mmCIF file of C-alpha atoms in Angstrom:
data_model
loop_
_atom_site.group_PDB
_atom_site.id
_atom_site.type_symbol
_atom_site.label_atom_id
_atom_site.label_comp_id
_atom_site.label_asym_id
_atom_site.label_seq_id
_atom_site.Cartn_x
_atom_site.Cartn_y
_atom_site.Cartn_z
ATOM 1 C CA ALA E 1 101.368 100.231 73.424
ATOM 2 C CA GLN E 2 103.557 100.666 76.456
ATOM 3 C CA LYS E 3 106.070 97.864 76.803
ATOM 4 C CA ILE E 4 106.804 98.628 80.441
ATOM 5 C CA THR E 5 104.167 100.070 82.749
ATOM 6 C CA GLN E 6 104.658 101.344 86.263
ATOM 7 C CA THR E 7 101.243 102.369 87.490
ATOM 8 C CA GLN E 8 102.305 103.970 90.774
ATOM 9 C CA PRO E 9 103.648 107.500 90.245
ATOM 10 C CA GLY E 10 104.365 107.771 93.969
ATOM 11 C CA MET E 11 104.485 105.440 96.958
ATOM 12 C CA PHE E 12 104.892 106.070 100.668
ATOM 13 C CA VAL E 13 106.170 103.608 103.241
ATOM 14 C CA GLN E 14 107.060 103.714 106.916
ATOM 15 C CA GLU E 15 110.646 103.028 107.860
ATOM 16 C CA LYS E 16 111.325 99.310 108.560
ATOM 17 C CA GLU E 17 108.232 98.185 106.668
ATOM 18 C CA ALA E 18 108.189 96.344 103.350
ATOM 19 C CA VAL E 19 106.980 97.927 100.129
ATOM 20 C CA THR E 20 106.129 96.566 96.682
ATOM 21 C CA LEU E 21 106.663 98.575 93.520
ATOM 22 C CA ASP E 22 104.638 97.354 90.562
ATOM 23 C CA CYS E 23 105.878 96.681 87.048
ATOM 24 C CA THR E 24 104.056 95.013 84.167
ATOM 25 C CA TYR E 25 105.566 94.340 80.775
ATOM 26 C CA ASP E 26 104.496 93.382 77.305
ATOM 27 C CA THR E 27 106.569 91.289 74.922
ATOM 28 C CA SER E 28 106.128 88.384 72.553
ATOM 29 C CA ASP E 29 109.817 87.474 72.699
ATOM 30 C CA PRO E 30 110.388 84.313 74.771
ATOM 31 C CA SER E 31 113.843 85.525 75.772
ATOM 32 C CA TYR E 32 113.903 88.721 77.775
ATOM 33 C CA GLY E 33 115.294 90.219 80.942
ATOM 34 C CA LEU E 34 113.906 92.585 83.529
ATOM 35 C CA PHE E 35 115.988 95.091 85.472
ATOM 36 C CA TRP E 36 115.276 97.428 88.347
ATOM 37 C CA TYR E 37 117.241 100.633 88.863
ATOM 38 C CA LYS E 38 117.226 103.189 91.666
ATOM 39 C CA GLN E 39 117.782 106.885 90.991
ATOM 40 C CA PRO E 40 118.369 109.040 94.094
ATOM 41 C CA SER E 41 117.911 112.790 93.946
ATOM 42 C CA SER E 42 121.587 113.128 93.011
ATOM 43 C CA GLY E 43 120.732 111.613 89.631
ATOM 44 C CA GLU E 44 122.895 108.530 89.237
ATOM 45 C CA MET E 45 121.240 105.284 88.129
ATOM 46 C CA ILE E 46 122.010 102.376 90.442
ATOM 47 C CA PHE E 47 121.385 98.810 89.286
ATOM 48 C CA LEU E 48 119.453 96.789 91.885
ATOM 49 C CA ILE E 49 118.327 93.433 90.550
ATOM 50 C CA TYR E 50 117.890 91.336 87.396
ATOM 51 C CA GLN E 51 115.455 88.574 86.392
ATOM 52 C CA GLY E 52 115.802 86.541 83.226
ATOM 53 C CA SER E 53 112.745 85.088 81.526
ATOM 54 C CA TYR E 54 114.107 81.552 81.839
ATOM 55 C CA ASP E 55 115.158 81.887 85.453
ATOM 56 C CA GLN E 56 113.343 79.328 87.572
ATOM 57 C CA GLN E 57 113.553 81.226 90.833
ATOM 58 C CA ASN E 58 112.736 84.784 91.762
ATOM 59 C CA ALA E 59 115.822 86.961 91.989
ATOM 60 C CA THR E 60 116.971 88.297 95.342
ATOM 61 C CA GLU E 61 119.720 90.753 96.261
ATOM 62 C CA GLY E 62 119.948 91.609 99.933
ATOM 63 C CA ARG E 63 116.805 93.541 100.866
ATOM 64 C CA TYR E 64 115.587 93.525 97.278
ATOM 65 C CA SER E 65 113.580 90.717 95.753
ATOM 66 C CA LEU E 66 111.722 90.425 92.519
ATOM 67 C CA ASN E 67 108.232 88.917 92.492
ATOM 68 C CA PHE E 68 108.259 87.497 88.973
ATOM 69 C CA GLN E 69 104.902 86.248 87.686
ATOM 70 C CA LYS E 70 105.524 85.262 84.089
ATOM 71 C CA ALA E 71 101.944 84.370 83.160
ATOM 72 C CA ARG E 72 100.740 87.735 84.411
ATOM 73 C CA LYS E 73 103.742 89.523 82.866
ATOM 74 C CA SER E 74 104.582 91.258 86.078
ATOM 75 C CA ALA E 75 107.935 91.823 87.776
ATOM 76 C CA ASN E 76 107.304 93.661 91.010
ATOM 77 C CA LEU E 77 110.167 94.873 93.184
ATOM 78 C CA VAL E 78 109.864 94.143 96.892
ATOM 79 C CA ILE E 79 111.994 96.146 99.301
ATOM 80 C CA SER E 80 112.041 94.696 102.798
ATOM 81 C CA ALA E 81 112.802 96.671 105.959
ATOM 82 C CA SER E 82 112.721 100.069 104.240
ATOM 83 C CA GLN E 83 115.345 102.625 105.166
ATOM 84 C CA LEU E 84 115.333 106.398 104.814
ATOM 85 C CA GLY E 85 118.034 106.031 102.156
ATOM 86 C CA ASP E 86 115.620 104.044 99.997
ATOM 87 C CA SER E 87 113.765 107.264 99.158
ATOM 88 C CA ALA E 88 114.358 107.644 95.422
ATOM 89 C CA MET E 89 112.893 107.140 91.964
ATOM 90 C CA TYR E 90 112.708 103.495 90.910
ATOM 91 C CA PHE E 91 112.674 102.353 87.302
ATOM 92 C CA CYS E 92 111.720 99.003 85.835
ATOM 93 C CA ALA E 93 113.300 98.168 82.461
ATOM 94 C CA MET E 94 113.123 95.327 79.951
ATOM 95 C CA ARG E 95 115.576 93.876 77.461
ATOM 96 C CA GLU E 96 114.025 91.826 74.652
ATOM 97 C CA GLY E 97 116.005 89.024 73.048
ATOM 98 C CA THR E 98 119.631 89.952 72.726
ATOM 99 C CA SER E 99 118.830 93.254 70.954
ATOM 100 C CA TYR E 100 122.309 94.560 71.838
ATOM 101 C CA GLY E 101 121.056 94.979 75.380
ATOM 102 C CA LYS E 102 118.723 97.868 74.595
ATOM 103 C CA LEU E 103 116.478 98.647 77.524
ATOM 104 C CA THR E 104 112.941 99.964 77.492
ATOM 105 C CA PHE E 105 112.136 101.840 80.692
ATOM 106 C CA GLY E 106 108.928 102.450 82.567
ATOM 107 C CA GLN E 107 107.869 105.888 83.745
ATOM 108 C CA GLY E 108 109.235 105.361 87.231
ATOM 109 C CA THR E 109 107.849 105.344 90.774
ATOM 110 C CA ILE E 110 108.922 107.851 93.402
ATOM 111 C CA LEU E 111 109.291 106.113 96.761
ATOM 112 C CA THR E 112 109.256 108.149 99.957
ATOM 113 C CA VAL E 113 110.230 106.477 103.214
ATOM 114 C CA HIS E 114 108.851 108.154 106.338
ATOM 115 C CA PRO E 115 110.624 107.886 109.709
ATOM 116 C CA ASP O 1 134.058 99.176 89.727
ATOM 117 C CA VAL O 2 132.794 100.276 86.345
ATOM 118 C CA LYS O 3 133.216 103.973 85.761
ATOM 119 C CA VAL O 4 131.164 105.844 83.175
ATOM 120 C CA THR O 5 132.121 109.484 83.015
ATOM 121 C CA GLN O 6 130.111 112.211 81.336
ATOM 122 C CA SER O 7 132.040 115.349 80.510
ATOM 123 C CA SER O 8 129.643 117.871 82.077
ATOM 124 C CA ARG O 9 127.108 117.712 84.886
ATOM 125 C CA TYR O 10 125.359 120.908 83.800
ATOM 126 C CA LEU O 11 125.436 122.636 80.432
ATOM 127 C CA VAL O 12 123.704 125.726 79.074
ATOM 128 C CA LYS O 13 123.646 126.374 75.331
ATOM 129 C CA ARG O 14 121.765 128.584 72.899
ATOM 130 C CA THR O 15 119.259 127.643 70.218
ATOM 131 C CA GLY O 16 120.970 126.716 66.974
ATOM 132 C CA GLU O 17 124.323 125.824 68.530
ATOM 133 C CA LYS O 18 126.027 122.521 67.814
ATOM 134 C CA VAL O 19 126.357 120.703 71.139
ATOM 135 C CA PHE O 20 128.663 117.827 72.013
ATOM 136 C CA LEU O 21 128.070 115.540 74.987
ATOM 137 C CA GLU O 22 130.953 113.210 75.748
ATOM 138 C CA CYS O 23 130.932 109.873 77.540
ATOM 139 C CA VAL O 24 133.885 107.682 78.472
ATOM 140 C CA GLN O 25 133.849 104.224 80.061
ATOM 141 C CA ASP O 26 136.821 102.410 81.551
ATOM 142 C CA MET O 27 135.694 98.768 81.446
ATOM 143 C CA ASP O 28 136.247 97.846 77.815
ATOM 144 C CA HIS O 29 132.501 97.445 77.250
ATOM 145 C CA GLU O 30 131.344 96.763 73.717
ATOM 146 C CA ASN O 31 127.933 98.405 74.005
ATOM 147 C CA MET O 32 127.245 102.043 74.773
ATOM 148 C CA PHE O 33 123.969 103.957 74.936
ATOM 149 C CA TRP O 34 122.585 107.472 75.085
ATOM 150 C CA TYR O 35 119.238 108.164 76.781
ATOM 151 C CA ARG O 36 117.291 111.260 77.617
ATOM 152 C CA GLN O 37 115.183 111.454 80.733
ATOM 153 C CA ASP O 38 112.098 113.630 81.015
ATOM 154 C CA PRO O 39 109.572 113.766 83.871
ATOM 155 C CA GLY O 40 106.762 111.256 83.445
ATOM 156 C CA LEU O 41 108.420 109.627 80.434
ATOM 157 C CA GLY O 42 111.194 107.621 82.040
ATOM 158 C CA LEU O 43 114.347 107.110 79.993
ATOM 159 C CA ARG O 44 114.131 106.996 76.219
ATOM 160 C CA LEU O 45 116.872 105.605 74.015
ATOM 161 C CA ILE O 46 118.363 108.032 71.501
ATOM 162 C CA TYR O 47 121.210 106.003 69.939
ATOM 163 C CA PHE O 48 123.377 103.064 70.821
ATOM 164 C CA SER O 49 126.602 101.536 69.585
ATOM 165 C CA TYR O 50 127.653 97.894 69.701
ATOM 166 C CA ASP O 51 131.182 98.371 68.396
ATOM 167 C CA VAL O 52 133.632 101.013 67.263
ATOM 168 C CA LYS O 53 132.214 103.044 64.353
ATOM 169 C CA MET O 54 128.931 101.112 64.602
ATOM 170 C CA LYS O 55 125.715 102.861 65.598
ATOM 171 C CA GLU O 56 122.018 102.156 65.664
ATOM 172 C CA LYS O 57 119.052 104.480 66.076
ATOM 173 C CA GLY O 58 117.011 104.183 69.204
ATOM 174 C CA ASP O 59 113.458 105.335 69.745
ATOM 175 C CA ILE O 60 113.992 109.109 69.437
ATOM 176 C CA PRO O 61 117.004 109.801 67.162
ATOM 177 C CA GLU O 62 115.639 112.891 65.412
ATOM 178 C CA GLY O 63 117.836 115.930 65.915
ATOM 179 C CA TYR O 64 120.746 113.883 67.249
ATOM 180 C CA SER O 65 123.773 112.079 65.887
ATOM 181 C CA VAL O 66 126.536 110.057 67.536
ATOM 182 C CA SER O 67 130.159 109.195 67.068
ATOM 183 C CA ARG O 68 132.183 106.262 68.322
ATOM 184 C CA GLU O 69 135.745 106.449 67.032
ATOM 185 C CA LYS O 70 137.263 104.645 70.019
ATOM 186 C CA LYS O 71 135.830 101.813 72.088
ATOM 187 C CA GLU O 72 135.812 103.763 75.334
ATOM 188 C CA ARG O 73 134.228 106.961 74.026
ATOM 189 C CA PHE O 74 130.698 107.624 72.769
ATOM 190 C CA SER O 75 129.689 111.144 71.817
ATOM 191 C CA LEU O 76 126.194 112.553 71.398
ATOM 192 C CA ILE O 77 125.829 115.507 69.044
ATOM 193 C CA LEU O 78 122.943 117.919 68.833
ATOM 194 C CA GLU O 79 123.361 119.259 65.317
ATOM 195 C CA SER O 80 121.328 122.427 65.867
ATOM 196 C CA ALA O 81 120.077 122.655 69.431
ATOM 197 C CA SER O 82 116.430 123.469 70.037
ATOM 198 C CA THR O 83 114.561 124.273 73.236
ATOM 199 C CA ASN O 84 112.728 120.929 73.147
ATOM 200 C CA GLN O 85 116.074 119.229 73.619
ATOM 201 C CA THR O 86 116.370 120.657 77.121
ATOM 202 C CA SER O 87 116.590 117.500 79.208
ATOM 203 C CA MET O 88 118.726 115.198 81.338
ATOM 204 C CA TYR O 89 121.032 113.067 79.186
ATOM 205 C CA LEU O 90 122.360 109.766 80.483
ATOM 206 C CA CYS O 91 125.112 107.657 78.983
ATOM 207 C CA ALA O 92 125.462 103.943 79.756
ATOM 208 C CA SER O 93 127.729 101.067 78.869
ATOM 209 C CA ARG O 94 127.420 97.306 79.064
ATOM 210 C CA PRO O 95 129.528 94.279 78.183
ATOM 211 C CA ARG O 96 128.448 92.022 75.349
ATOM 212 C CA LEU O 97 126.670 89.501 77.605
ATOM 213 C CA ALA O 98 122.965 90.339 77.439
ATOM 214 C CA THR O 99 122.196 89.419 81.047
ATOM 215 C CA GLN O 100 124.598 92.030 82.392
ATOM 216 C CA PRO O 101 123.190 95.377 83.551
ATOM 217 C CA GLN O 102 123.950 98.697 81.957
ATOM 218 C CA HIS O 103 126.176 101.007 83.995
ATOM 219 C CA PHE O 104 125.260 104.675 83.895
ATOM 220 C CA GLY O 105 127.108 107.941 84.134
ATOM 221 C CA ASP O 106 125.917 110.697 86.467
ATOM 222 C CA GLY O 107 124.037 112.481 83.691
ATOM 223 C CA THR O 108 124.257 115.867 81.999
ATOM 224 C CA ARG O 109 121.486 118.343 82.634
ATOM 225 C CA LEU O 110 121.321 120.321 79.400
ATOM 226 C CA SER O 111 119.421 123.592 79.067
ATOM 227 C CA ILE O 112 118.852 125.138 75.648
ATOM 228 C CA LEU O 113 117.935 128.823 75.833
#
């Protein structure tokens, strides 16, 4: 079974609007962490935001926020006020327990921002 | 800023060759990782290392080996390259603290002809 599922292969958004990228996960470990990365066409992986399973509040980093719904096992990334530079591939990833920090990645979502 | 450097951005090799991909990090991180990225499959973990000379298999270790003789350097070795190993290879490092993110290199696009 997939541990991380991103059901949206591609998403489109108008510049300055908000967009939500979906991520669901599957784990029986009570201690885990969820990460979002951005990969522009140039190929580098850029860390965006982190949510720990015991964190009481949803994580936020500038225009990025994480809509963490633990009971539903979802960790959706919300990008507010989209910019043309947000066009990229976005990956959700999970770390279970301490597990040396190994990450399991989803398939990714390609986001295209239209002017 | 953390810097993870992969030795080549693009590499072309022939079937049956022994291929070395090198990765160096400059932040004294304990943990290092090798992934391959294929369209529609995301990133899949090949091997990781949590200390010098220590290594653990990831999800897809077949056909690969690794070496970590020094803390800053983690090498991926394709013992006998095959065409199905044509892919993007990404190296990452991370400090010991589990809540910290992994930092990635720019990737090596490897083609096996």
